[in-house]
Tab-separated table of C-alpha atoms and ligand atoms in Angstrom:
chain	number	residue	atom	x	y	z
Y	13	MET	CA	142.548	135.758	-19.926
Y	14	ILE	CA	139.044	136.603	-18.748
Y	15	ILE	CA	139.986	140.171	-18.259
Y	16	LYS	CA	141.621	140.808	-21.649
Y	17	GLN	CA	138.502	139.156	-23.096
Y	18	ASN	CA	135.785	141.120	-21.235
Y	19	LEU	CA	137.788	144.138	-22.003
Y	20	ILE	CA	137.600	143.242	-25.734
Y	21	ASN	CA	134.092	142.149	-25.940
Y	22	PHE	CA	132.965	145.486	-23.697
Y	23	LYS	CA	134.774	147.618	-26.356
Y	24	LYS	CA	133.243	145.741	-29.410
Y	25	GLY	CA	129.944	146.683	-28.249
Y	26	LEU	CA	130.550	150.620	-27.349
Y	27	PRO	CA	130.310	153.452	-29.545
Y	28	ASP	CA	133.394	154.790	-31.115
Y	29	GLN	CA	133.321	158.264	-29.853
Y	30	ILE	CA	132.770	156.832	-26.237
Y	31	GLU	CA	135.612	157.034	-23.699
Y	32	LEU	CA	136.066	154.020	-21.497
Y	33	VAL	CA	137.103	154.575	-17.888
Y	34	ALA	CA	138.089	150.836	-16.550
Y	35	VAL	CA	137.164	151.218	-12.832
Y	36	SER	CA	139.915	148.920	-11.007
Y	37	LYS	CA	139.227	149.999	-7.504
Y	38	THR	CA	139.922	146.755	-5.165
Y	39	LYS	CA	141.505	145.025	-8.072
Y	40	PRO	CA	145.252	143.863	-7.911
Y	41	ILE	CA	148.057	145.292	-9.840
Y	42	SER	CA	147.932	142.108	-12.173
Y	43	ASP	CA	144.380	142.462	-13.177
Y	44	ILE	CA	145.140	145.979	-14.184
Y	45	GLN	CA	148.337	145.016	-15.845
Y	46	GLU	CA	146.343	142.459	-17.923
Y	47	ALA	CA	144.002	145.050	-19.146
Y	48	TYR	CA	146.853	147.285	-19.845
Y	49	ASP	CA	148.681	144.495	-21.895
Y	50	ALA	CA	145.575	144.286	-23.862
Y	51	GLY	CA	145.937	147.883	-25.105
Y	52	HIS	CA	143.810	149.912	-22.455
Y	53	LYS	CA	145.328	152.751	-20.652
Y	54	VAL	CA	142.411	154.587	-19.277
Y	55	PHE	CA	141.760	153.261	-15.653
Y	56	GLY	CA	139.653	154.816	-12.570
Y	57	GLU	CA	140.099	154.587	-8.789
Y	58	ASN	CA	138.168	156.090	-5.891
Y	59	LYS	CA	140.495	155.984	-3.170
Y	60	VAL	CA	143.504	158.118	-3.407
Y	61	GLN	CA	145.974	155.828	-1.561
Y	62	GLU	CA	144.979	153.234	-3.578
Y	63	MET	CA	145.291	155.085	-6.760
Y	64	VAL	CA	148.722	156.366	-5.470
Y	65	ASN	CA	150.052	152.918	-4.791
Y	66	LYS	CA	149.055	151.485	-8.169
Y	67	TYR	CA	150.394	154.468	-10.118
Y	68	GLU	CA	153.744	153.805	-8.320
Y	69	GLU	CA	153.788	150.030	-9.432
Y	70	LEU	CA	152.377	150.513	-13.127
Y	71	PRO	CA	153.611	151.694	-16.257
Y	72	LYS	CA	153.492	155.436	-16.475
Y	73	ASP	CA	151.573	156.083	-19.803
Y	74	ILE	CA	148.263	154.842	-17.933
Y	75	ALA	CA	145.838	157.910	-17.604
Y	76	TRP	CA	144.703	157.564	-13.755
Y	77	HIS	CA	140.968	159.054	-13.168
Y	78	MET	CA	139.956	159.740	-9.611
Y	79	ILE	CA	136.050	158.844	-9.428
Y	80	GLY	CA	135.321	158.686	-5.884
Y	81	HIS	CA	134.306	161.521	-3.656
Y	82	LEU	CA	137.360	163.555	-2.689
Y	83	GLN	CA	138.854	164.821	0.796
Y	84	ARG	CA	140.434	167.764	0.093
Y	85	ASN	CA	143.632	166.664	2.468
Y	86	LYS	CA	144.234	164.090	0.069
Y	87	VAL	CA	144.813	166.086	-3.236
Y	88	LYS	CA	147.926	166.764	-2.924
Y	89	TYR	CA	148.959	162.987	-2.875
Y	90	MET	CA	147.687	162.712	-6.336
Y	91	ALA	CA	148.220	165.906	-8.129
Y	92	HIS	CA	151.622	165.226	-9.962
Y	93	PHE	CA	149.839	162.603	-11.861
Y	94	VAL	CA	146.256	162.624	-12.075
Y	95	HIS	CA	144.569	162.856	-15.384
Y	96	LEU	CA	140.988	163.618	-14.495
Y	97	ILE	CA	139.140	164.288	-11.331
Y	98	HIS	CA	135.271	163.091	-11.873
Y	99	GLY	CA	134.007	163.861	-8.135
Y	100	VAL	CA	134.542	167.638	-7.509
Y	101	ASP	CA	131.559	169.019	-5.634
Y	102	SER	CA	132.465	172.310	-4.370
Y	103	LEU	CA	134.647	175.588	-4.851
Y	104	LYS	CA	136.899	174.668	-2.004
Y	105	THR	CA	137.998	171.643	-3.416
Y	106	LEU	CA	138.705	173.100	-6.549
Y	107	ILE	CA	140.758	175.868	-4.972
Y	108	GLU	CA	143.008	172.952	-3.013
Y	109	ILE	CA	143.311	171.236	-6.638
Y	110	ASN	CA	144.346	174.654	-7.952
Y	111	LYS	CA	146.812	174.978	-5.235
Y	112	GLN	CA	148.351	171.407	-5.268
Y	113	ALA	CA	148.204	171.583	-9.436
Y	114	LYS	CA	150.157	174.800	-9.016
Y	115	LYS	CA	153.110	173.546	-7.074
Y	116	HIS	CA	153.781	170.744	-9.871
Y	117	GLU	CA	153.261	173.448	-12.771
Y	118	ARG	CA	150.186	171.692	-13.872
Y	119	VAL	CA	146.645	172.110	-15.212
Y	120	ILE	CA	144.632	169.471	-13.190
Y	121	GLN	CA	141.203	168.278	-15.441
Y	122	CYS	CA	138.073	168.431	-13.508
Y	123	LEU	CA	134.390	167.208	-13.985
Y	124	LEU	CA	131.718	168.884	-11.695
Y	125	GLN	CA	129.720	166.379	-10.254
Y	126	ALA	CA	126.125	166.783	-10.392
Y	127	ARG	CA	123.293	165.641	-8.221
Y	128	ILE	CA	120.951	163.649	-10.201
Y	129	ALA	CA	119.686	160.492	-8.348
Y	130	GLN	CA	116.686	160.877	-6.142
Y	131	GLU	CA	118.669	158.823	-3.482
Y	132	GLU	CA	119.517	160.767	-0.376
Y	133	THR	CA	123.178	159.275	-0.357
Y	134	LYS	CA	124.579	160.476	-3.247
Y	135	PHE	CA	127.116	163.419	-3.280
Y	136	GLY	CA	127.042	166.268	-5.834
Y	137	LEU	CA	126.163	169.712	-6.609
Y	138	GLN	CA	122.478	170.950	-7.693
Y	139	PHE	CA	122.480	172.415	-11.134
Y	140	GLU	CA	121.921	176.251	-9.637
Y	141	GLU	CA	125.252	175.459	-7.386
Y	142	ILE	CA	127.094	174.595	-10.549
Y	143	GLU	CA	126.040	177.574	-12.027
Y	144	ASN	CA	127.183	179.824	-8.991
Y	145	ILE	CA	130.423	178.373	-9.081
Y	146	ILE	CA	131.840	178.836	-12.726
Y	147	LYS	CA	130.167	182.439	-12.213
Y	148	SER	CA	132.122	183.302	-9.109
Y	149	GLN	CA	135.432	185.301	-9.366
Y	150	GLU	CA	137.096	183.109	-6.981
Y	151	PHE	CA	136.689	180.377	-10.180
Y	152	VAL	CA	137.671	182.751	-12.757
Y	153	ALA	CA	141.089	183.238	-11.058
Y	154	LEU	CA	141.827	179.441	-10.938
Y	155	LYS	CA	144.583	178.940	-13.428
Y	156	ASN	CA	145.695	175.626	-12.721
Y	157	ILE	CA	142.441	173.696	-13.080
Y	158	LYS	CA	140.144	173.280	-16.218
Y	159	ILE	CA	136.490	171.880	-16.000
Y	160	ILE	CA	136.361	169.949	-18.804
Y	161	GLY	CA	132.806	168.334	-18.161
Y	162	LEU	CA	130.250	166.976	-15.715
Y	163	MET	CA	129.766	163.722	-13.805
Y	164	GLY	CA	126.813	162.085	-12.558
Y	165	MET	CA	125.461	158.882	-10.983
Y	166	ALA	CA	121.983	157.613	-11.665
Y	167	SER	CA	119.863	155.791	-8.992
Y	168	PHE	CA	120.332	152.330	-8.435
Y	169	SER	CA	117.439	151.232	-9.559
Y	170	ASP	CA	115.652	148.962	-11.796
Y	171	ASP	CA	113.425	151.412	-13.046
Y	172	GLU	CA	115.003	152.221	-16.424
Y	173	ILE	CA	112.617	154.938	-17.058
Y	174	GLN	CA	113.526	156.796	-13.824
Y	175	VAL	CA	117.426	156.067	-14.606
Y	176	ALA	CA	116.956	157.577	-18.379
Y	177	SER	CA	115.180	160.497	-16.860
Y	178	GLU	CA	118.070	161.303	-14.599
Y	179	PHE	CA	120.581	160.964	-17.185
Y	180	ASP	CA	118.438	163.038	-19.321
Y	181	SER	CA	118.346	165.936	-17.056
Y	182	LEU	CA	122.089	165.927	-16.819
Y	183	LYS	CA	122.477	166.009	-20.738
Y	184	THR	CA	120.114	168.696	-20.809
Y	185	PHE	CA	121.814	170.984	-18.273
Y	186	PHE	CA	125.413	170.171	-19.681
Y	187	ASP	CA	123.914	171.307	-23.437
Y	188	LYS	CA	122.476	174.484	-21.605
Y	189	LEU	CA	125.707	175.410	-20.055
Y	190	LYS	CA	127.475	174.631	-23.168
Y	191	ASN	CA	125.272	177.301	-25.210
Y	192	LYS	CA	125.874	179.778	-22.732
Y	193	GLN	CA	129.145	179.942	-24.234
Y	194	LEU	CA	130.670	180.789	-20.522
Y	195	SER	CA	133.957	179.301	-22.033
Y	196	THR	CA	137.165	180.648	-20.145
Y	197	PHE	CA	140.525	179.342	-19.888
Y	198	ASN	CA	139.301	177.040	-17.172
Y	199	PHE	CA	136.183	175.986	-18.381
Y	200	GLN	CA	135.493	174.261	-21.464
Y	201	LEU	CA	132.943	171.571	-21.697
Y	202	SER	CA	133.352	168.544	-23.773
Y	203	THR	CA	132.986	165.416	-21.230
Y	204	LEU	CA	129.850	164.044	-20.040
Y	205	SER	CA	130.768	161.284	-17.559
Y	206	MET	CA	127.744	159.096	-17.050
Y	207	GLY	CA	126.918	155.372	-16.462
Y	208	MET	CA	128.600	152.251	-14.909
Y	209	SER	CA	128.220	148.481	-15.615
Y	210	GLY	CA	124.678	148.579	-14.910
Y	211	ASP	CA	123.298	151.532	-16.643
Y	212	TYR	CA	125.839	152.250	-19.052
Y	213	LYS	CA	123.705	151.610	-22.006
Y	214	ILE	CA	120.908	153.948	-20.602
Y	215	ALA	CA	123.425	156.442	-20.141
Y	216	ILE	CA	125.076	156.372	-23.776
Y	217	LYS	CA	121.553	156.934	-25.170
Y	218	ASN	CA	121.086	159.694	-23.139
Y	219	GLY	CA	124.175	161.641	-24.122
Y	220	SER	CA	126.931	160.327	-21.985
Y	221	ASN	CA	130.592	160.351	-23.755
Y	222	MET	CA	132.313	158.595	-21.112
Y	223	VAL	CA	131.511	155.761	-18.979
Y	224	ARG	CA	132.997	154.448	-15.827
Y	225	VAL	CA	132.847	150.547	-15.995
Y	226	GLY	CA	134.366	148.410	-13.349
Y	227	SER	CA	132.570	145.191	-12.831
Y	228	ALA	CA	131.424	144.055	-16.573
Y	229	ILE	CA	135.271	144.122	-17.169
Y	230	PHE	CA	136.887	142.942	-14.082
Y	231	GLY	CA	134.631	140.948	-12.196
Y	232	ALA	CA	132.468	141.178	-9.208
Y	233	ARG	CA	134.434	143.224	-6.308
Y	234	ASN	CA	134.192	141.353	-2.912
Y	235	TYR	CA	134.741	143.887	-0.256
Y	236	ILE	CA	132.381	145.194	2.216
Y	237	ALA	CA	131.623	148.960	1.181
F	4	LIG	C1	132.751	151.765	-8.587
F	4	LIG	C2	132.228	152.655	-9.782
F	4	LIG	C3	132.031	152.670	-10.600
F	4	LIG	C4	131.997	151.455	-11.494
F	4	LIG	O1	131.147	150.562	-10.899
F	4	LIG	P1	130.689	149.016	-11.850
F	4	LIG	O2	129.064	148.817	-11.490
F	4	LIG	O3	131.684	148.225	-11.179
F	4	LIG	O4	130.683	149.398	-13.146
F	4	LIG	C5	131.590	153.835	-11.417
F	4	LIG	N1	131.764	155.193	-11.043
F	4	LIG	C6	132.183	155.369	-9.594
F	4	LIG	C7	131.949	156.519	-9.329
F	4	LIG	C8	132.298	154.099	-8.825
F	4	LIG	O5	132.598	154.576	-7.498
């Protein structure tokens, strides 16, 4: 019951246009089922095998988001069902997603992950690398993927001004890319995935329209990362 209540409360506080990805990593099937029964159908996982197992057990109208760092050799296991891949950070990975999507006659939606945090440990592309990817001949030829936006993670920091400026930098770049009107079949920006339990309010203030929230809904995770 607590998950249902958390979810209802969380959604009440969320502006209408903001999409919520409920991050269910490490949580059991029963927790996801509870959120599903409360009407939520968008879930995020950061490990392919875990997501596949949950996909197989749970109702098929769930939209599964892969939010973790992606290993290319794992793409094939989720290509038949994944709804959106958030953490794409290389052209090679896009080419692999395209190849696996084609086998299933699908177009897989992706976000390019930008590096916005000051911390060194974060994955992601520099803005310039993103521009180079979408301008490349190899990218234009990919018919079974579609870049619908960008994703970024801010520093894990109490410094709200720092966090806000990191989110703002991505929003500014997102708008700049949109204004360039590079739109092709496989590149149509609409989604800006920024914000987690600890910083989603700052992310929304700075232009996010998709938040990835785990512990604020499902409770703290107890695992050693
Ligand atoms: C785990 C995770 C989240 C959710 O984190 P919470 O702090 O539990 O909300 C969001 N995004 C990514 C990429 C994650 O790995």
